[in-house]
PDB file of C-alpha atoms in Angstrom:
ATOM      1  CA  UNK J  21      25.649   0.110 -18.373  1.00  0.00           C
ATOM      2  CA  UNK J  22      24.411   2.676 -15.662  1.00  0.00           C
ATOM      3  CA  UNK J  23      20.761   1.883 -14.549  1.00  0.00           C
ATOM      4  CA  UNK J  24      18.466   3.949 -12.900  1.00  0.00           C
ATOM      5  CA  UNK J  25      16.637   1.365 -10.774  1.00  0.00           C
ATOM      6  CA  UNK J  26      13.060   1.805  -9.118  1.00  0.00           C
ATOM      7  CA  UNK J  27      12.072  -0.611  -6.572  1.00  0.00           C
ATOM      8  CA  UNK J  28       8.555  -0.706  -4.474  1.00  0.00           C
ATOM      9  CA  UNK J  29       8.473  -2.796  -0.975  1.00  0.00           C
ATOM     10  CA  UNK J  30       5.331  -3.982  -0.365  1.00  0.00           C
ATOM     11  CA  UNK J  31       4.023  -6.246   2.460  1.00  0.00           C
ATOM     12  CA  UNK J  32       4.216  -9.007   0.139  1.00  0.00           C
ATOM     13  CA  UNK J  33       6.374  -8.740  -2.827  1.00  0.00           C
ATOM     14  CA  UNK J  34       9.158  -6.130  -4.277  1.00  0.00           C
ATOM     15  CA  UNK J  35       8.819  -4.941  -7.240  1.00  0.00           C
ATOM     16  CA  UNK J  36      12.390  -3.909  -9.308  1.00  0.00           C
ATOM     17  CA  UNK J  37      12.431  -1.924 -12.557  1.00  0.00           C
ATOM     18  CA  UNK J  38      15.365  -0.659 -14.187  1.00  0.00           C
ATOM     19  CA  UNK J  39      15.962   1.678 -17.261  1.00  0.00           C
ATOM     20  CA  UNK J  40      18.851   2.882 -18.724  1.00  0.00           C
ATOM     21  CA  UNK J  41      19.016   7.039 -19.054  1.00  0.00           C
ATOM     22  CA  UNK J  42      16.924   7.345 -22.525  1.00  0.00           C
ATOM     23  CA  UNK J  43      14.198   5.241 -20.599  1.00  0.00           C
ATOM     24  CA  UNK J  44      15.139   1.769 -22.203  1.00  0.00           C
ATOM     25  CA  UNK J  45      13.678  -0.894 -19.655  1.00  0.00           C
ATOM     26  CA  UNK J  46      16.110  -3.293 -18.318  1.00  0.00           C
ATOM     27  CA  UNK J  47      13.874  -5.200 -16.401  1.00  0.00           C
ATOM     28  CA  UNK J  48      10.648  -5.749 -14.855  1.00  0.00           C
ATOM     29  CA  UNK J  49      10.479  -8.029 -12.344  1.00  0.00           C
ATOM     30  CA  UNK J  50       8.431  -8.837  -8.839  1.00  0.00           C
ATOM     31  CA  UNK J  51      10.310 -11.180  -6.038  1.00  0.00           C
ATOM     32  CA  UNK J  52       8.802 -11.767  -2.566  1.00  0.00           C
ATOM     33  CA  UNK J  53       9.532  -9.534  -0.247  1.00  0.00           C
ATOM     34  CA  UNK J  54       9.216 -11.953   2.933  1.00  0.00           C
ATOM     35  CA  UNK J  55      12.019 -11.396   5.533  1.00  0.00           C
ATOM     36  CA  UNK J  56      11.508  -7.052   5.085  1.00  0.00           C
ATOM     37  CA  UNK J  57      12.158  -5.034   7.846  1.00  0.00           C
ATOM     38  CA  UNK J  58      12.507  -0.748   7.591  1.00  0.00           C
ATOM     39  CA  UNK J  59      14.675  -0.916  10.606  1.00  0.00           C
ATOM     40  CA  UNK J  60      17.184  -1.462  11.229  1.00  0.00           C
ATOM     41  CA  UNK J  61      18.294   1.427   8.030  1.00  0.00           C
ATOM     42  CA  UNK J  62      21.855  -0.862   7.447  1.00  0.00           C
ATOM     43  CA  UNK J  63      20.631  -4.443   7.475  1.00  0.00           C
ATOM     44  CA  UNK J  64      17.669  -3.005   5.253  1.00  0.00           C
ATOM     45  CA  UNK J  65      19.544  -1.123   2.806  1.00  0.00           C
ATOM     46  CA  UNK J  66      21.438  -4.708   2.525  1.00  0.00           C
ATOM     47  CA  UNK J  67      18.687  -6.725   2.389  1.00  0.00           C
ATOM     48  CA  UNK J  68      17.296  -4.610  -0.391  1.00  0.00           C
ATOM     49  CA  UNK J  69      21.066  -4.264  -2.433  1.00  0.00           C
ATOM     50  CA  UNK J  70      20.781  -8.139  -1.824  1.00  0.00           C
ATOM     51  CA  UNK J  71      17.689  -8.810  -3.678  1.00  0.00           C
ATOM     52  CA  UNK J  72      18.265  -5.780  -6.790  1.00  0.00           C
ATOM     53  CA  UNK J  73      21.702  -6.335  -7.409  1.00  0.00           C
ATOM     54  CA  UNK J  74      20.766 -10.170  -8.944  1.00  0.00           C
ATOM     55  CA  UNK J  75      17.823  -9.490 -10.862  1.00  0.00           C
ATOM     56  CA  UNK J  76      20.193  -6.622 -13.122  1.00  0.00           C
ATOM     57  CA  UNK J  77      21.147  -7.625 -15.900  1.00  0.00           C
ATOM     58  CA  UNK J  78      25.771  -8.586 -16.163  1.00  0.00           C
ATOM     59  CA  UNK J  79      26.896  -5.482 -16.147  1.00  0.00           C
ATOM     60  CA  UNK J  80      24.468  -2.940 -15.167  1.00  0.00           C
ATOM     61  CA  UNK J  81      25.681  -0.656 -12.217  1.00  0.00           C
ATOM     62  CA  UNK J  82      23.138   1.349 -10.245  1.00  0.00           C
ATOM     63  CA  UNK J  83      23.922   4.647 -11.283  1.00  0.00           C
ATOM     64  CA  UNK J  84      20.822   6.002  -8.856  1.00  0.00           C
ATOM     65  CA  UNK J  85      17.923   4.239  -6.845  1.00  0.00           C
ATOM     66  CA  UNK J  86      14.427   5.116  -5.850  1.00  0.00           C
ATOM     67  CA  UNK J  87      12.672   3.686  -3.609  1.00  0.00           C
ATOM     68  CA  UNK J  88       8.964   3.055  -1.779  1.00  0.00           C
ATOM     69  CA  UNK J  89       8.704   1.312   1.279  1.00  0.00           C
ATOM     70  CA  UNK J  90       6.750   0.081   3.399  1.00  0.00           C
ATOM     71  CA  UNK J  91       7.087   0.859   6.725  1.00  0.00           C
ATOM     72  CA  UNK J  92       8.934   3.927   6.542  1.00  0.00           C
ATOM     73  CA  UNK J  93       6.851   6.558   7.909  1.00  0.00           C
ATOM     74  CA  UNK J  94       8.910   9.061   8.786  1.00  0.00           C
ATOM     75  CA  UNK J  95      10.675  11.932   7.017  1.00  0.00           C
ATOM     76  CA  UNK J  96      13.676  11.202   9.405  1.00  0.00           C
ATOM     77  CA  UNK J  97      13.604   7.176   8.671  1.00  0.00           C
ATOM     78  CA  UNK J  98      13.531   7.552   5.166  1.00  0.00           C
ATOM     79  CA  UNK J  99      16.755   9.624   5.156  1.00  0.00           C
ATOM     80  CA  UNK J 100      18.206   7.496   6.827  1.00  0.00           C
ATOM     81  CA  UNK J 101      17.402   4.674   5.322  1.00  0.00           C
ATOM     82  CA  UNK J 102      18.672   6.675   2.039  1.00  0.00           C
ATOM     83  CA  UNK J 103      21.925   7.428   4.208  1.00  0.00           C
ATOM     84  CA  UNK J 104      22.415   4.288   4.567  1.00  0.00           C
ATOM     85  CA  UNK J 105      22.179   2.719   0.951  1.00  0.00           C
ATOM     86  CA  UNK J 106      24.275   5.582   0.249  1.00  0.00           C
ATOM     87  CA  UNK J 107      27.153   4.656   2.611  1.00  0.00           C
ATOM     88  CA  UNK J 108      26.900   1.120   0.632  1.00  0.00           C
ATOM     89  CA  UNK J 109      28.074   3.315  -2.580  1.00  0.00           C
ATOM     90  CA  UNK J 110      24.129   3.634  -4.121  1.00  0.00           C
ATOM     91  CA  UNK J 111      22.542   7.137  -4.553  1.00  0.00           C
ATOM     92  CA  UNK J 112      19.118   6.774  -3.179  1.00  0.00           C
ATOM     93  CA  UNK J 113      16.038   8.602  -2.970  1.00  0.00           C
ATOM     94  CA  UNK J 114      13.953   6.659  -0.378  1.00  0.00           C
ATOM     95  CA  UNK J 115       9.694   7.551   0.593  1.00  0.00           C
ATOM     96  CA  UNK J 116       7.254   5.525   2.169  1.00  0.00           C
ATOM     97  CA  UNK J 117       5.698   3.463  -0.337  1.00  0.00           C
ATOM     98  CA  UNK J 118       2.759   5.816  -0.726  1.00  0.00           C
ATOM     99  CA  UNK J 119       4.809   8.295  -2.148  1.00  0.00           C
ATOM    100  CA  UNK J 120       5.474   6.457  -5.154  1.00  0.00           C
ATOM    101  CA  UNK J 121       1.686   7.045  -6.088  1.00  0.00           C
ATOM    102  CA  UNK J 122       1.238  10.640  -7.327  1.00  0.00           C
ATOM    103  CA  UNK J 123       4.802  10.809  -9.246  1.00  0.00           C
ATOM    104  CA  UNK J 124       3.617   7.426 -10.874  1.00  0.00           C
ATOM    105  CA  UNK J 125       0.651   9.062 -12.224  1.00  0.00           C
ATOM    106  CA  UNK J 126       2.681  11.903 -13.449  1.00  0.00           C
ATOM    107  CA  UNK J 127       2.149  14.039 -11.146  1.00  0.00           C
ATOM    108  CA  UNK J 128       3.826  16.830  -9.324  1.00  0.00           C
ATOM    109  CA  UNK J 129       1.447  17.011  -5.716  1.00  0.00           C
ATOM    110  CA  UNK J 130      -1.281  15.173  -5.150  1.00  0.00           C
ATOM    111  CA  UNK J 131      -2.461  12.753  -1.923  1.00  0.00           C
ATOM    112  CA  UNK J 132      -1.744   8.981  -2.272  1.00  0.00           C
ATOM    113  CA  UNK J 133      -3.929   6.451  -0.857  1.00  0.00           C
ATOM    114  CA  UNK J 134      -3.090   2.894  -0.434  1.00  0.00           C
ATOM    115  CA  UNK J 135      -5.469   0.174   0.411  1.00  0.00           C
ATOM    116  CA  UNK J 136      -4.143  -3.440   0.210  1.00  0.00           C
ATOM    117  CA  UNK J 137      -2.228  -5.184   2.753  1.00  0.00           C
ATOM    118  CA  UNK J 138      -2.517  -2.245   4.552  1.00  0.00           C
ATOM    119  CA  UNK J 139      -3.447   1.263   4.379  1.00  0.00           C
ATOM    120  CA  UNK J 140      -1.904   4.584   4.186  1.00  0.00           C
ATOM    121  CA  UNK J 141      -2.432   8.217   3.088  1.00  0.00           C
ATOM    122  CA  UNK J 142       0.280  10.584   2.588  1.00  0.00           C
ATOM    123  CA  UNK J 143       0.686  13.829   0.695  1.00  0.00           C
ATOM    124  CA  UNK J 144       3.044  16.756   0.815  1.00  0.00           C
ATOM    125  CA  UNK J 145       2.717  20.709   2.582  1.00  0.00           C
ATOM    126  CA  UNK J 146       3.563  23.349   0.569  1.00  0.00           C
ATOM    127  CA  UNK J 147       7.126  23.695   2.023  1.00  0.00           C
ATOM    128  CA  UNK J 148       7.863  20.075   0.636  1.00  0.00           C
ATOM    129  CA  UNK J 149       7.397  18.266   4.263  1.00  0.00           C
ATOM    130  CA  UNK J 150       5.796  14.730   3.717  1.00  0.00           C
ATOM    131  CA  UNK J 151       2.763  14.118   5.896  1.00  0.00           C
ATOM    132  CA  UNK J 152       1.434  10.434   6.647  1.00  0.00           C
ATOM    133  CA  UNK J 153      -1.691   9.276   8.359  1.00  0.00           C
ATOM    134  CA  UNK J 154      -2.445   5.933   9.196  1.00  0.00           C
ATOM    135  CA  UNK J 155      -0.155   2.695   8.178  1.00  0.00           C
ATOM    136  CA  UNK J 156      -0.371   1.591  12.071  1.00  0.00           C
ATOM    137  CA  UNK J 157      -0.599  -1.973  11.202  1.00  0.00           C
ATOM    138  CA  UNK J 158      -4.011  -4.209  10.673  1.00  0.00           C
ATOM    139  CA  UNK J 159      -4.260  -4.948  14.539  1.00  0.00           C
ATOM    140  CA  UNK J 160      -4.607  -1.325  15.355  1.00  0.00           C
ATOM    141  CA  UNK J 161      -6.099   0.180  12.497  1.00  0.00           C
ATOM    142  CA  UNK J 162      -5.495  -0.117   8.378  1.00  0.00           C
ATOM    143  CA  UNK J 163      -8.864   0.553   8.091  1.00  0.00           C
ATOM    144  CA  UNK J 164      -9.777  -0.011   4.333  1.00  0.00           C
ATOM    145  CA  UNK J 165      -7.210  -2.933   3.876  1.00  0.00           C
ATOM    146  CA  UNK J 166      -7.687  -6.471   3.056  1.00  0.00           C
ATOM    147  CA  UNK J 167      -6.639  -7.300   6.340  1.00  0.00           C
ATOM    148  CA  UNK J 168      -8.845  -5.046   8.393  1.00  0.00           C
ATOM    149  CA  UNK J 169     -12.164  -5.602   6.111  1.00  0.00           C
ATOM    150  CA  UNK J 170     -11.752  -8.869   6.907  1.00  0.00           C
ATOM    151  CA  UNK J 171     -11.542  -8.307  10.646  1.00  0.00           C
ATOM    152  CA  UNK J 172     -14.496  -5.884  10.727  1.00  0.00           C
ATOM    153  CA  UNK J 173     -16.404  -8.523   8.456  1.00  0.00           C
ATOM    154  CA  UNK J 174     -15.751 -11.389  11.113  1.00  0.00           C
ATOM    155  CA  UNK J 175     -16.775  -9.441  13.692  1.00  0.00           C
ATOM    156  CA  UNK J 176     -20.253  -8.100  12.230  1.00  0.00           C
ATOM    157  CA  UNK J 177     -21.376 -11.764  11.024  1.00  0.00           C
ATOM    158  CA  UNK J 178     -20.113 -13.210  14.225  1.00  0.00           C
ATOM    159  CA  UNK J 179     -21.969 -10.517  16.574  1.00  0.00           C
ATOM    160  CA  UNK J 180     -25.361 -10.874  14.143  1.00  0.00           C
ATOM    161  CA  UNK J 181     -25.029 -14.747  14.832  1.00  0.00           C
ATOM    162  CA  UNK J 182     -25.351 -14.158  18.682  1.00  0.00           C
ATOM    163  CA  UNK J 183     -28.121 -11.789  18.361  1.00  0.00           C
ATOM    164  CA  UNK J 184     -29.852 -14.811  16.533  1.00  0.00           C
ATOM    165  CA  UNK J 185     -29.921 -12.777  13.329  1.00  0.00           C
ATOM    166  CA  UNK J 186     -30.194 -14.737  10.160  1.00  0.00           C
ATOM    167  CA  UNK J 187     -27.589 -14.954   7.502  1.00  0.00           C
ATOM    168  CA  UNK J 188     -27.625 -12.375   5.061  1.00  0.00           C
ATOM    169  CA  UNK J 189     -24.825 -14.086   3.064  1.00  0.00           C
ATOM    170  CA  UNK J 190     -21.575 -13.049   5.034  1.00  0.00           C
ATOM    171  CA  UNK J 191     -21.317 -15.548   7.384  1.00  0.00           C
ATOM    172  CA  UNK J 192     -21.949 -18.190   4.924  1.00  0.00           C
ATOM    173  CA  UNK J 193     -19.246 -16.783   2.545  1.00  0.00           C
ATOM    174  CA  UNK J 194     -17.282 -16.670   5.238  1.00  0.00           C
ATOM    175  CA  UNK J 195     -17.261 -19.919   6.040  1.00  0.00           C
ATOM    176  CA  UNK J 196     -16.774 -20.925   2.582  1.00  0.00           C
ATOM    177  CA  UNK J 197     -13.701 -18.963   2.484  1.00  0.00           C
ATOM    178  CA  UNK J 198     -12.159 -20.264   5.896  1.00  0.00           C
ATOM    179  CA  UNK J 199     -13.946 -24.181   5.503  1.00  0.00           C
ATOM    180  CA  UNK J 200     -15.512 -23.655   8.536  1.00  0.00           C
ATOM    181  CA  UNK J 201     -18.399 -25.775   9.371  1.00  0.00           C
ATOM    182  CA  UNK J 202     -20.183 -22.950  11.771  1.00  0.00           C
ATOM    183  CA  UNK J 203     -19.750 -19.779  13.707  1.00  0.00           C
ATOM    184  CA  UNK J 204     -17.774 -21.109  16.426  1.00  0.00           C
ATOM    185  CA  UNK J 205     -15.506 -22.801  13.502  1.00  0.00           C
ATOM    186  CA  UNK J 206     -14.943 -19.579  12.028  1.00  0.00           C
ATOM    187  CA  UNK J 207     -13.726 -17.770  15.338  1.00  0.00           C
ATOM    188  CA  UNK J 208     -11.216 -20.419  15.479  1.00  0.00           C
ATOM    189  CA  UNK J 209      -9.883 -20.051  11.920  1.00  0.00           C
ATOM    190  CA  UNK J 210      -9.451 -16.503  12.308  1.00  0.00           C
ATOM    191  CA  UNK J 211      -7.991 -16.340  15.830  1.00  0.00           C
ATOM    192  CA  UNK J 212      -5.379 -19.182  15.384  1.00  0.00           C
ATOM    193  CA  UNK J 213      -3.218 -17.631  13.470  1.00  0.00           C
ATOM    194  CA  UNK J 214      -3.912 -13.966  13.768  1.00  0.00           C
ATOM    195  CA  UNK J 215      -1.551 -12.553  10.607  1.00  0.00           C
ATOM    196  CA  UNK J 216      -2.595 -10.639   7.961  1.00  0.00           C
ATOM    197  CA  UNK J 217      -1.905 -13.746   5.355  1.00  0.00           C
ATOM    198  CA  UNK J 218      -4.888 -15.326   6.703  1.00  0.00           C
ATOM    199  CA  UNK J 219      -7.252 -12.554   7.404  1.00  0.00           C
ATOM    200  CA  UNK J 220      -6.286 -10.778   4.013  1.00  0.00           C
ATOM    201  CA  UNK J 221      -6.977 -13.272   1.453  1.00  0.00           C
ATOM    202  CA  UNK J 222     -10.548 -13.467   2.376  1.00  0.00           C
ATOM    203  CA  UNK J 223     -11.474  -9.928   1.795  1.00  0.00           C
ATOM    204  CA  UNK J 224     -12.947 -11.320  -1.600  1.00  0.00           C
ATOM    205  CA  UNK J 225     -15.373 -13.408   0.047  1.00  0.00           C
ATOM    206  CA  UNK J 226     -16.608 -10.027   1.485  1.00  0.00           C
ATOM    207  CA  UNK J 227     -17.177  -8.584  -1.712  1.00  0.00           C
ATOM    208  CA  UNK J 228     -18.812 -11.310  -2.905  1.00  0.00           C
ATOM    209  CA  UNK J 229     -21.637 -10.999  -0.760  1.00  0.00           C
ATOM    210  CA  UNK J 230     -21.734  -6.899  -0.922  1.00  0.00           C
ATOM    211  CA  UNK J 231     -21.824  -8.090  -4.424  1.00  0.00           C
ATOM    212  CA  UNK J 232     -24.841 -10.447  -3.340  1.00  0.00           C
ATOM    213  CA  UNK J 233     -26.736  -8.081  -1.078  1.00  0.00           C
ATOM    214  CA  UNK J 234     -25.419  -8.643   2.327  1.00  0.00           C
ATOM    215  CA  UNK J 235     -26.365  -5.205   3.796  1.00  0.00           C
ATOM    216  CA  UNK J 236     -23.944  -6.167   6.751  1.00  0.00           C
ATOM    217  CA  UNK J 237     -20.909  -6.419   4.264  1.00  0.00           C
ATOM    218  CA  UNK J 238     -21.749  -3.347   1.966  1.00  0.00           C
ATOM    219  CA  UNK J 239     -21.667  -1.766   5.505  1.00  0.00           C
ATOM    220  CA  UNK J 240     -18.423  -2.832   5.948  1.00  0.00           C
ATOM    221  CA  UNK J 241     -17.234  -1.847   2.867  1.00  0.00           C
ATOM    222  CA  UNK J 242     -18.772   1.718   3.258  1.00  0.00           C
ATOM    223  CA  UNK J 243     -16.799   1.719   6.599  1.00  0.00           C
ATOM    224  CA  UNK J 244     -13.548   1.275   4.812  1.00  0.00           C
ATOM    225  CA  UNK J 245     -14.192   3.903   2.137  1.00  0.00           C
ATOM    226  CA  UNK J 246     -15.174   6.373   4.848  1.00  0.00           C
ATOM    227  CA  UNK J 247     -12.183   5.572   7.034  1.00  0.00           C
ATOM    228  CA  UNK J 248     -10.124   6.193   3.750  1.00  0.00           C
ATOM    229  CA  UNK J 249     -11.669   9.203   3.115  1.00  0.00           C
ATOM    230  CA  UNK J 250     -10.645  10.400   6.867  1.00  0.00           C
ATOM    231  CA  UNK J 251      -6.958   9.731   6.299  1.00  0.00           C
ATOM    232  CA  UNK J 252      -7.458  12.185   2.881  1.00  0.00           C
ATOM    233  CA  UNK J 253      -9.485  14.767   5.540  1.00  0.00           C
ATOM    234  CA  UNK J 254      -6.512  14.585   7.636  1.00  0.00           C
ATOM    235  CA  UNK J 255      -3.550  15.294   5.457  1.00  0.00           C
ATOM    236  CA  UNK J 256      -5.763  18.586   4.116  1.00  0.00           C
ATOM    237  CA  UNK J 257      -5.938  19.496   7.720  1.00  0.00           C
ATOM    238  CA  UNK J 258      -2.327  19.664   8.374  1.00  0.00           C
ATOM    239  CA  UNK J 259      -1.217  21.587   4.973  1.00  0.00           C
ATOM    240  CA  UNK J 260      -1.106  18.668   2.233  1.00  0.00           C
ATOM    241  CA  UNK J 261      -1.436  19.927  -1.397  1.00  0.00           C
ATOM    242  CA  UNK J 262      -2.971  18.881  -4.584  1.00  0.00           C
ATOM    243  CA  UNK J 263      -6.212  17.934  -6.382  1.00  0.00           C
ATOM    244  CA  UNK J 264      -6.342  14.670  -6.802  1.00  0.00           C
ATOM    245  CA  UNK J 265      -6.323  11.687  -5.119  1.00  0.00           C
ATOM    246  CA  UNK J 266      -4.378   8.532  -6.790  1.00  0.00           C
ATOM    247  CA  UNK J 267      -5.338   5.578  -5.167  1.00  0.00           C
ATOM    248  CA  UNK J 268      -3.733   2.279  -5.613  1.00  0.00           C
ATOM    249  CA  UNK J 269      -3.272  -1.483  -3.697  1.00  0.00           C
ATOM    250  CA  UNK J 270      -4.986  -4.790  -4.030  1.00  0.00           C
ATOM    251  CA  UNK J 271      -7.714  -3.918  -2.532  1.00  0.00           C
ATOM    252  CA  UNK J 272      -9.341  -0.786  -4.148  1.00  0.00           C
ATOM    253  CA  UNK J 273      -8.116  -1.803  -7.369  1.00  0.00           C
ATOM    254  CA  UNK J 274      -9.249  -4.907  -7.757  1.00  0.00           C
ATOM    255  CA  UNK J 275     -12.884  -4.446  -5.983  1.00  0.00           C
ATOM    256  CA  UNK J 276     -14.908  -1.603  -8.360  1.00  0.00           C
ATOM    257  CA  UNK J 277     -17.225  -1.564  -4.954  1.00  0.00           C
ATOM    258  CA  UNK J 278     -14.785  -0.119  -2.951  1.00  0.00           C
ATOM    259  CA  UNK J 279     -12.999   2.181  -5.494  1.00  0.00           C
ATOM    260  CA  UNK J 280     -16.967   3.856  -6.118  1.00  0.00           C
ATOM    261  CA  UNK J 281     -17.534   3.915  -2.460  1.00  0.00           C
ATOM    262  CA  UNK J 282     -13.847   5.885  -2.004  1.00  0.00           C
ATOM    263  CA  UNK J 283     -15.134   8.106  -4.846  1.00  0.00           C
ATOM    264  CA  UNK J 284     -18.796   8.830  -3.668  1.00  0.00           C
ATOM    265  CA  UNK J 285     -17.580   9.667  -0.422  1.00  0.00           C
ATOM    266  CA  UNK J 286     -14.198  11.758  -1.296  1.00  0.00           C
ATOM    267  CA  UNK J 287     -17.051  13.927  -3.573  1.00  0.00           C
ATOM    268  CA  UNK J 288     -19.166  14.522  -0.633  1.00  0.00           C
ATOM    269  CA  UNK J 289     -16.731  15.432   1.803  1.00  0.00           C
ATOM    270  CA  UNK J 290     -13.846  17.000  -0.858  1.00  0.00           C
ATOM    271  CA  UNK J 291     -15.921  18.051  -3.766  1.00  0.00           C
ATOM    272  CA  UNK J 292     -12.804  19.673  -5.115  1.00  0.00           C
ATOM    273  CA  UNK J 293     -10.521  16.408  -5.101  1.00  0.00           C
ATOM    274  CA  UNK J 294     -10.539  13.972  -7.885  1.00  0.00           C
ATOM    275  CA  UNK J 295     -10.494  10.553  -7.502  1.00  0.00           C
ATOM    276  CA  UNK J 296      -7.840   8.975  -9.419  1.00  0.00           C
ATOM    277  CA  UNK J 297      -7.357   5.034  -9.975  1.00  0.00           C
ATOM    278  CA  UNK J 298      -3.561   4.144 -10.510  1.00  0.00           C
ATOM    279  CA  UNK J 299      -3.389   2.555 -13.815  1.00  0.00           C
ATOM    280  CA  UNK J 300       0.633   1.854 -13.977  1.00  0.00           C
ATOM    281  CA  UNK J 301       2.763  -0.021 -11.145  1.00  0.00           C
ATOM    282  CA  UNK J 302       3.791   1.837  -8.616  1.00  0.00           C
ATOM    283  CA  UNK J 303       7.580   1.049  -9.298  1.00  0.00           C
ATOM    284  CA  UNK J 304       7.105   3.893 -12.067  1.00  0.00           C
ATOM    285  CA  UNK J 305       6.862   6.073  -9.096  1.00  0.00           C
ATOM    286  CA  UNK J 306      10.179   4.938  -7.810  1.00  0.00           C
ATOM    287  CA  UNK J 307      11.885   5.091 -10.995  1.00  0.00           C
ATOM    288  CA  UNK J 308      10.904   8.567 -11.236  1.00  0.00           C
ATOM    289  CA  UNK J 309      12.844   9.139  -8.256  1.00  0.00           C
ATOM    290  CA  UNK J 310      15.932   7.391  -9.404  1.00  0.00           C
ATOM    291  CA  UNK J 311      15.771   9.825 -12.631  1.00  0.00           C
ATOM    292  CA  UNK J 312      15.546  12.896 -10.416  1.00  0.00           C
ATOM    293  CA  UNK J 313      18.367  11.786  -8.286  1.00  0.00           C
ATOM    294  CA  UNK J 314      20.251  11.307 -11.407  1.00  0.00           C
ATOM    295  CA  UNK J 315      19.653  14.412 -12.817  1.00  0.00           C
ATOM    296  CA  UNK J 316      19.913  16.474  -9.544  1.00  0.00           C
ATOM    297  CA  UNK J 317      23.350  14.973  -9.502  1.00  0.00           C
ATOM    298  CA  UNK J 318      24.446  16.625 -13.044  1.00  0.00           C
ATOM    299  CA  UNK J 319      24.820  13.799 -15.003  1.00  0.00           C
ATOM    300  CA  UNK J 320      21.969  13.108 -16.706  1.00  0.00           C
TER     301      UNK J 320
END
């Protein structure tokens, strides 16, 4: 049977969905997505034929493929990225992962914001050029990720402990999370191994004492949701189009705090933009794509 296969790389895991034409799922699956690199476009486009083509069901055949991923931030490195899977015999459609957001939701324009692993914004002019801001890694930026919270977390509690400041609950949730007997503990756990699979998983423990009333990590967490909100401000600025906003990743999905800070701020600055919480994967996104690649082609 011919497929129309979406598939979202993440920093963590890839998502596959396939349908046949009348929408019929195939399957539904997640794998890890360890070992991803956007570059270079032919040992990607293999790795990711390498890791769709077993999950299909005996039979199926790719009859078009969409795909979000990360790390490919470029107009010019997704096509060729899509050149690529192409010369391998696939039609593909390939965006940045953030695209997948707004056609997910159904949507014909709109801005996509992703805060999880990492962060991006992107959004489309007028003329159909795709615009990104951000996505420049946790070490440099991501402001609004897991990763970067974290960082900017560590940094406040550890700085308020040198002033002699008491604990207002981060530091001590902290070094719950981490196991860390004290401040200088903590410094070690985070700067040993410097990766966003140790910094990211304890964005929780932020939350949790936002949640409390650490004024030092709802400051944090307001910092993210304004640096969101200045990735939004900066597609507008160079042309992108649409009225709302679909947001989706670990982060402002799964922590309410964030997603209402993103909102509250997005209304102040944007009162015309609507705030809009993805409520389906994003691989619906990319399946979308495969469907109008199919289509475009005449076949459908």
């Amino acid at each position: 049977m011919k497929v129309l296969v979406g598939a979202d790389i993440g920093g963590t895991k890839l998502a596959v969905r396939a349908t046949a034409p009348d929408g019929t799922v195939r399957v539904d699956v997640e794998v890890p997505s360890a070992g991803w690199e956007a570059s270079p476009v032919q040992q990607a486009a293999r790795w990711l034929l390498d890791r769709v083509a077993p999950v299909l069901p005996e039979g199926d055949e790719i009859a078009a493929l969409g795909v979000g991923a990360q790390g490919c931030d470029t107009q010019e490195h997704c096509a060729h990225l899509s050149a690529a899977l192409g010369a391998l015999g696939v039609p593909a459609t390939v965006v940045n992962d953030g695209s997948l957001l707004v056609p997910a939701a159904g949507l014909a324009d709109g801005i996509g914001v992703v805060a999880g692993t990492g962060s991006i914004a992107v959004g489309t002019s007028a003329d159909g050029t795709v615009l990104f801001v951000g996505g420049w890694g946790w070490v440099l930026g991501d402001e609004g990720s897991a990763p970067a919270i974290v960082r900017e977390a560590a940094k406040a509690a550890l700085s308020a402990h040198d002033m002699g400041s008491p604990d207002d609950g981060l530091l001590s949730e902290l070094l719950a999370h981490y196991g860390a007997a004290d401040a200088p503990a903590l410094a070690r756990a985070v700067n040993d191994s410097p990766t966003p699979e140790t910094w990211g998983p304890a964005a929780p423990a932020v939350f949790r004492a936002a949640a409390a009333g650490s004024a030092s990590a709802l400051a944090v967490v307001d910092d993210a949701a304004t640096h969101l909100t200045a990735l939004v401000s900066r597609l507008r600025a160079r042309g992108a189009v649409g009225e709302t906003v679909v947001a989706a990743g670990s982060v402002v999905l799964g922590q309410p705090l964030l997603a209402d800070r993103l909102r509250d701020r997005l209304g102040a600055v944007h009162p015309d933009l609507t705030l809009r919480l993805l409520d389906v994967p994003p691989v619906a996104g990319a399946v979308a794509l495969a469907r109008a690649r199919y289509e475009a082609a005449g076949v459908a």
